[in-house]
Short mmCIF file of C-alpha atoms and ligand atoms in Angstrom, two decimals:
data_model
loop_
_atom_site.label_atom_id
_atom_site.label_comp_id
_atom_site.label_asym_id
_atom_site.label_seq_id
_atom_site.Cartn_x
_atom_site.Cartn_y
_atom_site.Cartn_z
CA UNK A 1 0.00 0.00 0.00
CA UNK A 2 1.28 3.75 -0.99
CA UNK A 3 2.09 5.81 2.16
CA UNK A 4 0.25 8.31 3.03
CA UNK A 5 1.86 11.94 1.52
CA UNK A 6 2.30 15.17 4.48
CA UNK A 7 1.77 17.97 2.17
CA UNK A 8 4.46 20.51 4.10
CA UNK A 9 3.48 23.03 1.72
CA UNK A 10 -0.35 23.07 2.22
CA UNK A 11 0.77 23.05 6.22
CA UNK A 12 2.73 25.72 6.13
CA UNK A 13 0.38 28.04 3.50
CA UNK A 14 -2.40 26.87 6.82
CA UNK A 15 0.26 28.18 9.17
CA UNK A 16 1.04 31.42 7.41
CA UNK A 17 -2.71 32.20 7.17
CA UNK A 18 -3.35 30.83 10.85
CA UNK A 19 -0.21 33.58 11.89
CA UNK A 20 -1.77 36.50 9.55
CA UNK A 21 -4.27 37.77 12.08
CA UNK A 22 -2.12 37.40 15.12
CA UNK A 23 0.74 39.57 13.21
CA UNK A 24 -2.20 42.26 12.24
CA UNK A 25 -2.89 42.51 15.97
CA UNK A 26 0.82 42.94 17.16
CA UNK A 27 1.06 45.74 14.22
CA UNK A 28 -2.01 47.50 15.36
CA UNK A 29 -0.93 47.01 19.44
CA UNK A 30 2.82 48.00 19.19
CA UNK A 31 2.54 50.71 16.31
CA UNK A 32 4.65 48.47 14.39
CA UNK A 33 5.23 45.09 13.10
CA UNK A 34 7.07 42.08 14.00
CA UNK A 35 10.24 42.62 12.67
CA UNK A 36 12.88 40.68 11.19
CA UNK A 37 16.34 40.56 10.19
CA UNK A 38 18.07 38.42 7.44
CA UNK A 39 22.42 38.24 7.37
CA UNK A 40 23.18 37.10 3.92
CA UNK A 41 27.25 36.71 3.57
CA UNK A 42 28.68 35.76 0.42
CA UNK A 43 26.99 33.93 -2.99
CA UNK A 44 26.41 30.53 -2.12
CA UNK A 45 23.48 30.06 -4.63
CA UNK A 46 21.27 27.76 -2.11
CA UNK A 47 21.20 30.60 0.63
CA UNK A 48 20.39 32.85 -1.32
CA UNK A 49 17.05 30.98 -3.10
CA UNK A 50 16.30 30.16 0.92
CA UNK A 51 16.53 33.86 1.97
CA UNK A 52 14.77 35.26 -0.95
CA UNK A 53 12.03 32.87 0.84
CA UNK A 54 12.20 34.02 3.83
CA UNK A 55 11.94 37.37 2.88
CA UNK A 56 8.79 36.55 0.48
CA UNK A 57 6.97 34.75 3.28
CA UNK A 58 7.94 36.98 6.20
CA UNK A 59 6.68 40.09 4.36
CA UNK A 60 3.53 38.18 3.27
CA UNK A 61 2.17 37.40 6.67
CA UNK A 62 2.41 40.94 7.96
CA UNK A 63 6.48 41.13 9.14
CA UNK A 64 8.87 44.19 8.29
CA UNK A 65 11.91 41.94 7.10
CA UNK A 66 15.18 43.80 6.53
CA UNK A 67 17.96 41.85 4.31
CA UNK A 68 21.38 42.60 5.19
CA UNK A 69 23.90 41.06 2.39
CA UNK A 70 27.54 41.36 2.55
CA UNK A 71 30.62 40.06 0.22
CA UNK A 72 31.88 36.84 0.57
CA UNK A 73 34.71 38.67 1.07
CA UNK A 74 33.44 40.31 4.57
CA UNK A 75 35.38 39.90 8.16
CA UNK A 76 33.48 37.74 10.59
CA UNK A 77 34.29 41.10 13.28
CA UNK A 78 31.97 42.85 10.88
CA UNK A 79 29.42 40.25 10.60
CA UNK A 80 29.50 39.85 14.60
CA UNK A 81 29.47 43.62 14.40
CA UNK A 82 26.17 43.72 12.35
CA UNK A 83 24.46 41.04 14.85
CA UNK A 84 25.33 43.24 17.98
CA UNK A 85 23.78 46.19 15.99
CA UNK A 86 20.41 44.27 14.92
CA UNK A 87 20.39 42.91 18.92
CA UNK A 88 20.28 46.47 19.85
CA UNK A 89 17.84 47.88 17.38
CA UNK A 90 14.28 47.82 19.56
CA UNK A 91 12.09 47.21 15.94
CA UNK A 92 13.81 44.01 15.42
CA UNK A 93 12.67 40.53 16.98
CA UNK A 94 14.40 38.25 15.06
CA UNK A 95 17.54 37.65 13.77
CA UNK A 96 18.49 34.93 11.09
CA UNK A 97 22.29 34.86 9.63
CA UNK A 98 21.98 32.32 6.78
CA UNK A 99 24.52 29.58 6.90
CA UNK A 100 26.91 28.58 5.47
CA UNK A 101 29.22 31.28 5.87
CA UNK A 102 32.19 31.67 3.62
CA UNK A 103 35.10 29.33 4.34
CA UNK A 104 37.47 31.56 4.93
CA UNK A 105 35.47 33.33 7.74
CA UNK A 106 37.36 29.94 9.63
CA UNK A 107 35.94 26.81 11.10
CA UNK A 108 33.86 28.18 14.50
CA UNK A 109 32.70 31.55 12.86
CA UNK A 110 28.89 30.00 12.37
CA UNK A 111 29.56 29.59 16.69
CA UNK A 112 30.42 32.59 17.22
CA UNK A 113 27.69 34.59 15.42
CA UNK A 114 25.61 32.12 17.28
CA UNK A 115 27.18 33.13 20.66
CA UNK A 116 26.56 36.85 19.83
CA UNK A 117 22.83 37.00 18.87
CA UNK A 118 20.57 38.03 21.56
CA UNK A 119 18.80 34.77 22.70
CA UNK A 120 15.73 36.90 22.84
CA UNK A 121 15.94 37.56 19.38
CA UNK A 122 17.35 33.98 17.98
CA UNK A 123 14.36 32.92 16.22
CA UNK A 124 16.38 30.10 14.37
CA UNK A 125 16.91 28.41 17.95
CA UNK A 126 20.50 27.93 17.49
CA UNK A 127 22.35 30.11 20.56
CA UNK A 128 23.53 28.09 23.66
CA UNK A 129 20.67 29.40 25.82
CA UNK A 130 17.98 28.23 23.80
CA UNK A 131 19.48 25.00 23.14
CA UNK A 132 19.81 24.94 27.15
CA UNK A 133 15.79 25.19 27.42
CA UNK A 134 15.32 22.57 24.83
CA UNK A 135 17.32 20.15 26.66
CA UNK A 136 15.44 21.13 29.67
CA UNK A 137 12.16 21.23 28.33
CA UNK A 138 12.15 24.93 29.38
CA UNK A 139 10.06 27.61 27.04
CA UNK A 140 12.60 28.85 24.29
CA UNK A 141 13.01 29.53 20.38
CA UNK A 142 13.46 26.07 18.79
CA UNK A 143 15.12 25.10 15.28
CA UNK A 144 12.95 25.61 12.80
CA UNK A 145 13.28 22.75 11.00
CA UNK A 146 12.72 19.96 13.96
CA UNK A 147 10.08 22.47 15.90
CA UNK A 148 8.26 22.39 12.25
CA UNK A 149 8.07 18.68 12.01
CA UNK A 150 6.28 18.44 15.19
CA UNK A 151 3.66 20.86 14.49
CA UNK A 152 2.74 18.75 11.43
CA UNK A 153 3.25 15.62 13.27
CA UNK A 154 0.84 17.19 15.88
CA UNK A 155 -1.73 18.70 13.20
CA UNK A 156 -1.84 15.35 10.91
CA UNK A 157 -2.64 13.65 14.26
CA UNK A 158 0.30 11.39 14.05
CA UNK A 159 1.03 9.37 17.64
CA UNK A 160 4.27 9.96 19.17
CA UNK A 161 3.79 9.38 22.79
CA UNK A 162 4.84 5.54 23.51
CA UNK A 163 6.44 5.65 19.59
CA UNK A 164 9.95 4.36 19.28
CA UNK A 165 11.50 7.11 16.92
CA UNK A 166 15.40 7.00 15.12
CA UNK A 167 16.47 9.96 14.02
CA UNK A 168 19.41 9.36 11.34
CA UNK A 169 21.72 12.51 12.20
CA UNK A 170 23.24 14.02 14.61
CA UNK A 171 23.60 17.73 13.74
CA UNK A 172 22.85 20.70 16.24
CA UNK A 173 20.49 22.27 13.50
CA UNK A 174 18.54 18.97 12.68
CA UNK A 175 19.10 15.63 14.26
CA UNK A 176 20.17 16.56 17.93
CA UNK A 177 17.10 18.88 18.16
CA UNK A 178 14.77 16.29 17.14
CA UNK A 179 15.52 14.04 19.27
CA UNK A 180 14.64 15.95 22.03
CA UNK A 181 11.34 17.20 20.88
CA UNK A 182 10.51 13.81 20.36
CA UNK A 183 12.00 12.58 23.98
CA UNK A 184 9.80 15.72 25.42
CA UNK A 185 6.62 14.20 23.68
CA UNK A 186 7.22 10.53 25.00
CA UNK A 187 9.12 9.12 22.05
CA UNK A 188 11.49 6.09 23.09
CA UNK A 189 14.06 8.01 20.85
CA UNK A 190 17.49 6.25 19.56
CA UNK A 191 20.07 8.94 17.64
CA UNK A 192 21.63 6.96 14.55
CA UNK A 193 24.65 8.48 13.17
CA UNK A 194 27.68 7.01 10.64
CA UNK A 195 29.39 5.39 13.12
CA UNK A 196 25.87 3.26 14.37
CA UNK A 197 26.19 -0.46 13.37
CA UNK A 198 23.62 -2.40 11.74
CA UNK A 199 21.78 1.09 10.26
CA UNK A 200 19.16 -0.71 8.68
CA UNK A 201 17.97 -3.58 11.65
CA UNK A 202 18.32 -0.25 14.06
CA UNK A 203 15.88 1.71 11.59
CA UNK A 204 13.73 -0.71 11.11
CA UNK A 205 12.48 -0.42 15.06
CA UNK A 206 11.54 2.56 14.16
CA UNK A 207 7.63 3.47 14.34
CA UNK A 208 8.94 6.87 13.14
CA UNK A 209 12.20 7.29 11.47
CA UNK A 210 13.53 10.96 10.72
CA UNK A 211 15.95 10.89 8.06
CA UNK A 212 18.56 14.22 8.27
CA UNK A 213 21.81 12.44 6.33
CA UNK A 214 22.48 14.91 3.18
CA UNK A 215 22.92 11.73 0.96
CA UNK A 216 20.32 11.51 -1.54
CA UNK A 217 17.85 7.88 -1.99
CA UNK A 218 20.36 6.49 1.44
CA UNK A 219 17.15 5.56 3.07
CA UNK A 220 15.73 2.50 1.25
CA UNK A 221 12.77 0.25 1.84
CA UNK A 222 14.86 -1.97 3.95
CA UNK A 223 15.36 -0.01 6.54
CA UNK A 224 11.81 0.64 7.20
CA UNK A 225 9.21 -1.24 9.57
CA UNK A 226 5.70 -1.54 7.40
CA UNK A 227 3.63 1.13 8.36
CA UNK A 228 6.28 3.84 10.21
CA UNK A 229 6.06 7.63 10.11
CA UNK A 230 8.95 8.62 7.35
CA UNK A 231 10.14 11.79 7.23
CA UNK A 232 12.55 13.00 4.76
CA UNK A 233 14.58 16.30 6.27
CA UNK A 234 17.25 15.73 3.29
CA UNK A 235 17.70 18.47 0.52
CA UNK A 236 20.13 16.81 -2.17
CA UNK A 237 20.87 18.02 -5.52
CA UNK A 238 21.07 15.03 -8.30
CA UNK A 239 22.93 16.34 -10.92
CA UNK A 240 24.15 12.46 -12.53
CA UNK A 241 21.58 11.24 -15.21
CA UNK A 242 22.09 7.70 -14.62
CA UNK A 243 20.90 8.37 -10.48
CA UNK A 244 17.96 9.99 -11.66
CA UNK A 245 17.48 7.24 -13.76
CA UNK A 246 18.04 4.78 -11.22
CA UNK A 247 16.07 6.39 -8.10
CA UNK A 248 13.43 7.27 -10.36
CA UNK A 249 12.99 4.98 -13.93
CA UNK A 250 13.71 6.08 -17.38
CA UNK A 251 11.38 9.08 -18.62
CA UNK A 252 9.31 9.75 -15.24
CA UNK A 253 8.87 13.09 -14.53
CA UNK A 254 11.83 13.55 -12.45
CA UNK A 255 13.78 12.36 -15.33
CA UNK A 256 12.40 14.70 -17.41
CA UNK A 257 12.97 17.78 -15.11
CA UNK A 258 16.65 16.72 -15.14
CA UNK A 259 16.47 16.75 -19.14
CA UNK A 260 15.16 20.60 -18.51
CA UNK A 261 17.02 21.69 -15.61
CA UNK A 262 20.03 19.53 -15.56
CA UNK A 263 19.78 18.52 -12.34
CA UNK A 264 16.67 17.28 -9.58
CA UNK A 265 15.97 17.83 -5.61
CA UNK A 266 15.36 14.49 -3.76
CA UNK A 267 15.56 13.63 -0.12
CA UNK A 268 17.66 10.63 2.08
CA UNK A 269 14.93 8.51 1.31
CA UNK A 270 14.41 6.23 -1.70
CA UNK A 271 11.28 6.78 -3.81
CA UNK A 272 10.75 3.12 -2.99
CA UNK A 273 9.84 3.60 0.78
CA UNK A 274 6.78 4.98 -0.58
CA UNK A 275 5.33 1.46 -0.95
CA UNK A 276 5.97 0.32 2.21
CA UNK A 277 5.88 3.64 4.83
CA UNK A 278 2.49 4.27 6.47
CA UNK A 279 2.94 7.79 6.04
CA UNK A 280 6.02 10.13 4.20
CA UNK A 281 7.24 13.43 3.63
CA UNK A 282 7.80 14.27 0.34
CA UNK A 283 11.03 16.12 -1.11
CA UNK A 284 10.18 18.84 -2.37
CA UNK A 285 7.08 19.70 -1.02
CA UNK A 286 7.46 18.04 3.01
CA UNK A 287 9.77 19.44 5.63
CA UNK A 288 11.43 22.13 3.60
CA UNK A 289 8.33 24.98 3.47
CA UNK A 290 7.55 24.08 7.22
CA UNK A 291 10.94 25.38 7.98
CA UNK A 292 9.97 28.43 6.57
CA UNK A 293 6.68 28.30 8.22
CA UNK A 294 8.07 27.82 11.40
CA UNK A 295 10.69 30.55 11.23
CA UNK A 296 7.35 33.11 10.80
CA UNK A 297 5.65 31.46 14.08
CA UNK A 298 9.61 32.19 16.03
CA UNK A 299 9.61 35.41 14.99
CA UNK A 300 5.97 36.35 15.95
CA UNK A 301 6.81 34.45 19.21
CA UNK A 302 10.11 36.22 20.17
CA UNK A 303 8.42 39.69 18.44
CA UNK A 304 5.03 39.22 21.90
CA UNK A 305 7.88 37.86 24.42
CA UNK A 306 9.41 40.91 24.04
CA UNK A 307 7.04 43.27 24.32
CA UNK A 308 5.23 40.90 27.87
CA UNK A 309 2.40 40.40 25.13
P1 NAP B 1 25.00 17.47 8.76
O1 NAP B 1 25.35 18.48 9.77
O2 NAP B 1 25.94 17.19 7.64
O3 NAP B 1 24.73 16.09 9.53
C1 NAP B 1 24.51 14.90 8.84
C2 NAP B 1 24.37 13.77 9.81
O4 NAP B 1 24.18 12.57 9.04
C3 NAP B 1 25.62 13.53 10.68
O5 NAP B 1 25.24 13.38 12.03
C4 NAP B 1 26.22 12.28 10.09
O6 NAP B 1 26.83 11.42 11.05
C5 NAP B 1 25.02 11.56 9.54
N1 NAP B 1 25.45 10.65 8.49
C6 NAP B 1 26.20 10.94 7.38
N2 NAP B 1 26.43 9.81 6.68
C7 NAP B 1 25.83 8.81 7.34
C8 NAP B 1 25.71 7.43 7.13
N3 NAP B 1 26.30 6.84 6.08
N4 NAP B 1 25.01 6.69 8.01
C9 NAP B 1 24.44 7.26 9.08
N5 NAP B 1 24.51 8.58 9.34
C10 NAP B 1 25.19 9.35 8.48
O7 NAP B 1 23.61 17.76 8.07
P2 NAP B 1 22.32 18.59 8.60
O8 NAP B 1 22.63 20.04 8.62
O9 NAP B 1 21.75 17.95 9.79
O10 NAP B 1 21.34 18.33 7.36
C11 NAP B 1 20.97 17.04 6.96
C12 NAP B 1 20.18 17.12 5.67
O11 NAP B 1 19.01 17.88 5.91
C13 NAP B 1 20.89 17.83 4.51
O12 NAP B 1 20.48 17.25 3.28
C14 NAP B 1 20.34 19.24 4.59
O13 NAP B 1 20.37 19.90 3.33
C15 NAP B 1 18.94 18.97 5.01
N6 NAP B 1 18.28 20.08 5.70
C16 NAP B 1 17.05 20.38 5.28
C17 NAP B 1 16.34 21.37 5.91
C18 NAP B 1 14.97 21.70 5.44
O14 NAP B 1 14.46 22.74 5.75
N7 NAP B 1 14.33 20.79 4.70
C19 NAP B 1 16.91 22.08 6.97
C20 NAP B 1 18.18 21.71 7.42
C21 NAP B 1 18.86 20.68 6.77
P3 NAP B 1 28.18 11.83 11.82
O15 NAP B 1 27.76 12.82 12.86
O16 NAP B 1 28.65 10.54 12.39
O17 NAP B 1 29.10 12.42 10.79
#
């Protein structure tokens, strides 16, 4: 039997409109809107496609968003500079500096802009202090991408409580995050990483199995118990022919886009696990607009903690 598709992007249109009103009433309370700030350094193509989003959406549901882009060739003292800047401007609630940054900024400069954003005003959920109240179940701003996945989890009625969950990943963005919103909700949670033996036998315990690798189609139907939750967090770029080919048959439609476009987004799971999941995210289309989504609902929620609201 097909699994059951999450349509992220209907959710998160649903969560934009539910937000809409709510923003309206801030605006018309605090003489101005939630606002938001976007750091865009350098010209990785990806980031910038994600921020000119972020900007779309944010503006659509009501938010002043300000985009602040800089030269890859810009010092991390002026990037840290900007943050302090946007923590002290009072018309600003969030704050959102795109990764990656550019290499050369060095290897801990993505820490150290998180270190320097006002936890207040970290509506991407990364700084130490929010990552603190996650662990402790405390109120906070939580990643966007894990905090989205539970609001759809939670609005498609999916169980978790008494669930045995695997999240494949380990990252402080994606997998680590999960796991705890899971763990908070009851999940009997395992983290999975590249060093876990037996990936497949330890998946297939899973009744729902997060997948947050970066390696497109890794995820295959034998790794998955008949019936589990799938979701897909992975964003991969095919560009090869023959992988399209092979994930996806000779002429389908994702073939075809390649033939267009040259190259195709998929996830970390394998087209296949659609015949035996109970119920999937889809790539594109699943986690990726509830990111976005969920980013709006931070920033609305950091833009009324500020102001005791
Ligand atoms: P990351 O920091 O690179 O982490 C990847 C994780 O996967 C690591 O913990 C790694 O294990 C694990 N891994 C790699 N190869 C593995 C293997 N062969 N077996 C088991 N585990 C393996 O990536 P990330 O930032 O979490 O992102 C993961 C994916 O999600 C990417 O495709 C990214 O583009 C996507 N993403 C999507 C969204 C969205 O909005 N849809 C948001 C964020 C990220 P080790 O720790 O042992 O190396």
């Amino acid at each position: 039997m097909a699994a059951r598709l999450l349509d992220g992007a209907g959710l998160a249109r649903t969560m934009r409109a539910d937000l809409q009103p709510h923003v309206h009433e801030f605006t018309a309370r605090v003489g101005r809107p939630p606002g938001l700030a976007l750091v865009l350094v350098g010209d990785d193509p990806a980031s910038h496609v994600y921020v000119g989003s972020k900007r779309t959406h944010g503006t659509e549901v009501g938010f002043r968003v300000d985009l602040h882009q800089r030269p890859a060739t810009t010092s991390l003292e002026e990037v840290l500079d900007l943050v302090r800047s946007l923590n002290a401007d009072p018309a600003i609630d969030g704050i959102l500096v795109q990764s990656p940054l550019p290499a050369a900024m060095g290897s801990d400069a993505a820490r150290r802009v998180f270190e320097t954003i006002d936890p207040a005003k970290d509506v991407d959920g990364f700084t130490a202090e929010n990552v603190g109240r996650l662990v402790q179940n405390r109120e906070g701003l939580v990643a966007c991408t894990p905090a989205g996945i539970i609001e759809m989890m939670e609005r498609e009625g999916l169980t978790i409580a008494g669930t045995r969950a695997v999240v494949i990943g380990r990252s402080d963005i994606v997998g680590k995050p999960m796991a705890l919103l899971l763990l908070h909700r009851h999940a009997t949670v395992t983290i999975a990483h590249s060093k876990t033996p037996d990936l497949p036998a330890v998946c297939r315990e899973a009744d729902i199995l997060v997948a947050a690798i970066g390696r497109a189609g890794f995820v295959t139907a034998d790794f998955v118990k008949p019936g589990a939750v799938v979701i897909d967090v992975g964003m991969n770029r095919v560009t090869d022919e023959a992988d399209v080919v092979r994930f996806f048959g000779e002429g389908s439609k994702r073939h075809l886009a390649w033939q267009q476009r040259g190259s195709v987004l998929m996830g970390d799971v394998h087209p296949r696990v659609e015949e035996v999941a109970g119920a999937l995210t889809p790539v594109p289309g699943g986690v990726g607009p509830l990111t976005i989504a969920m980013l709006m609902k931070n920033t609305l929620t950091a833009a009324l903690r500020r102001q005791s609201l």
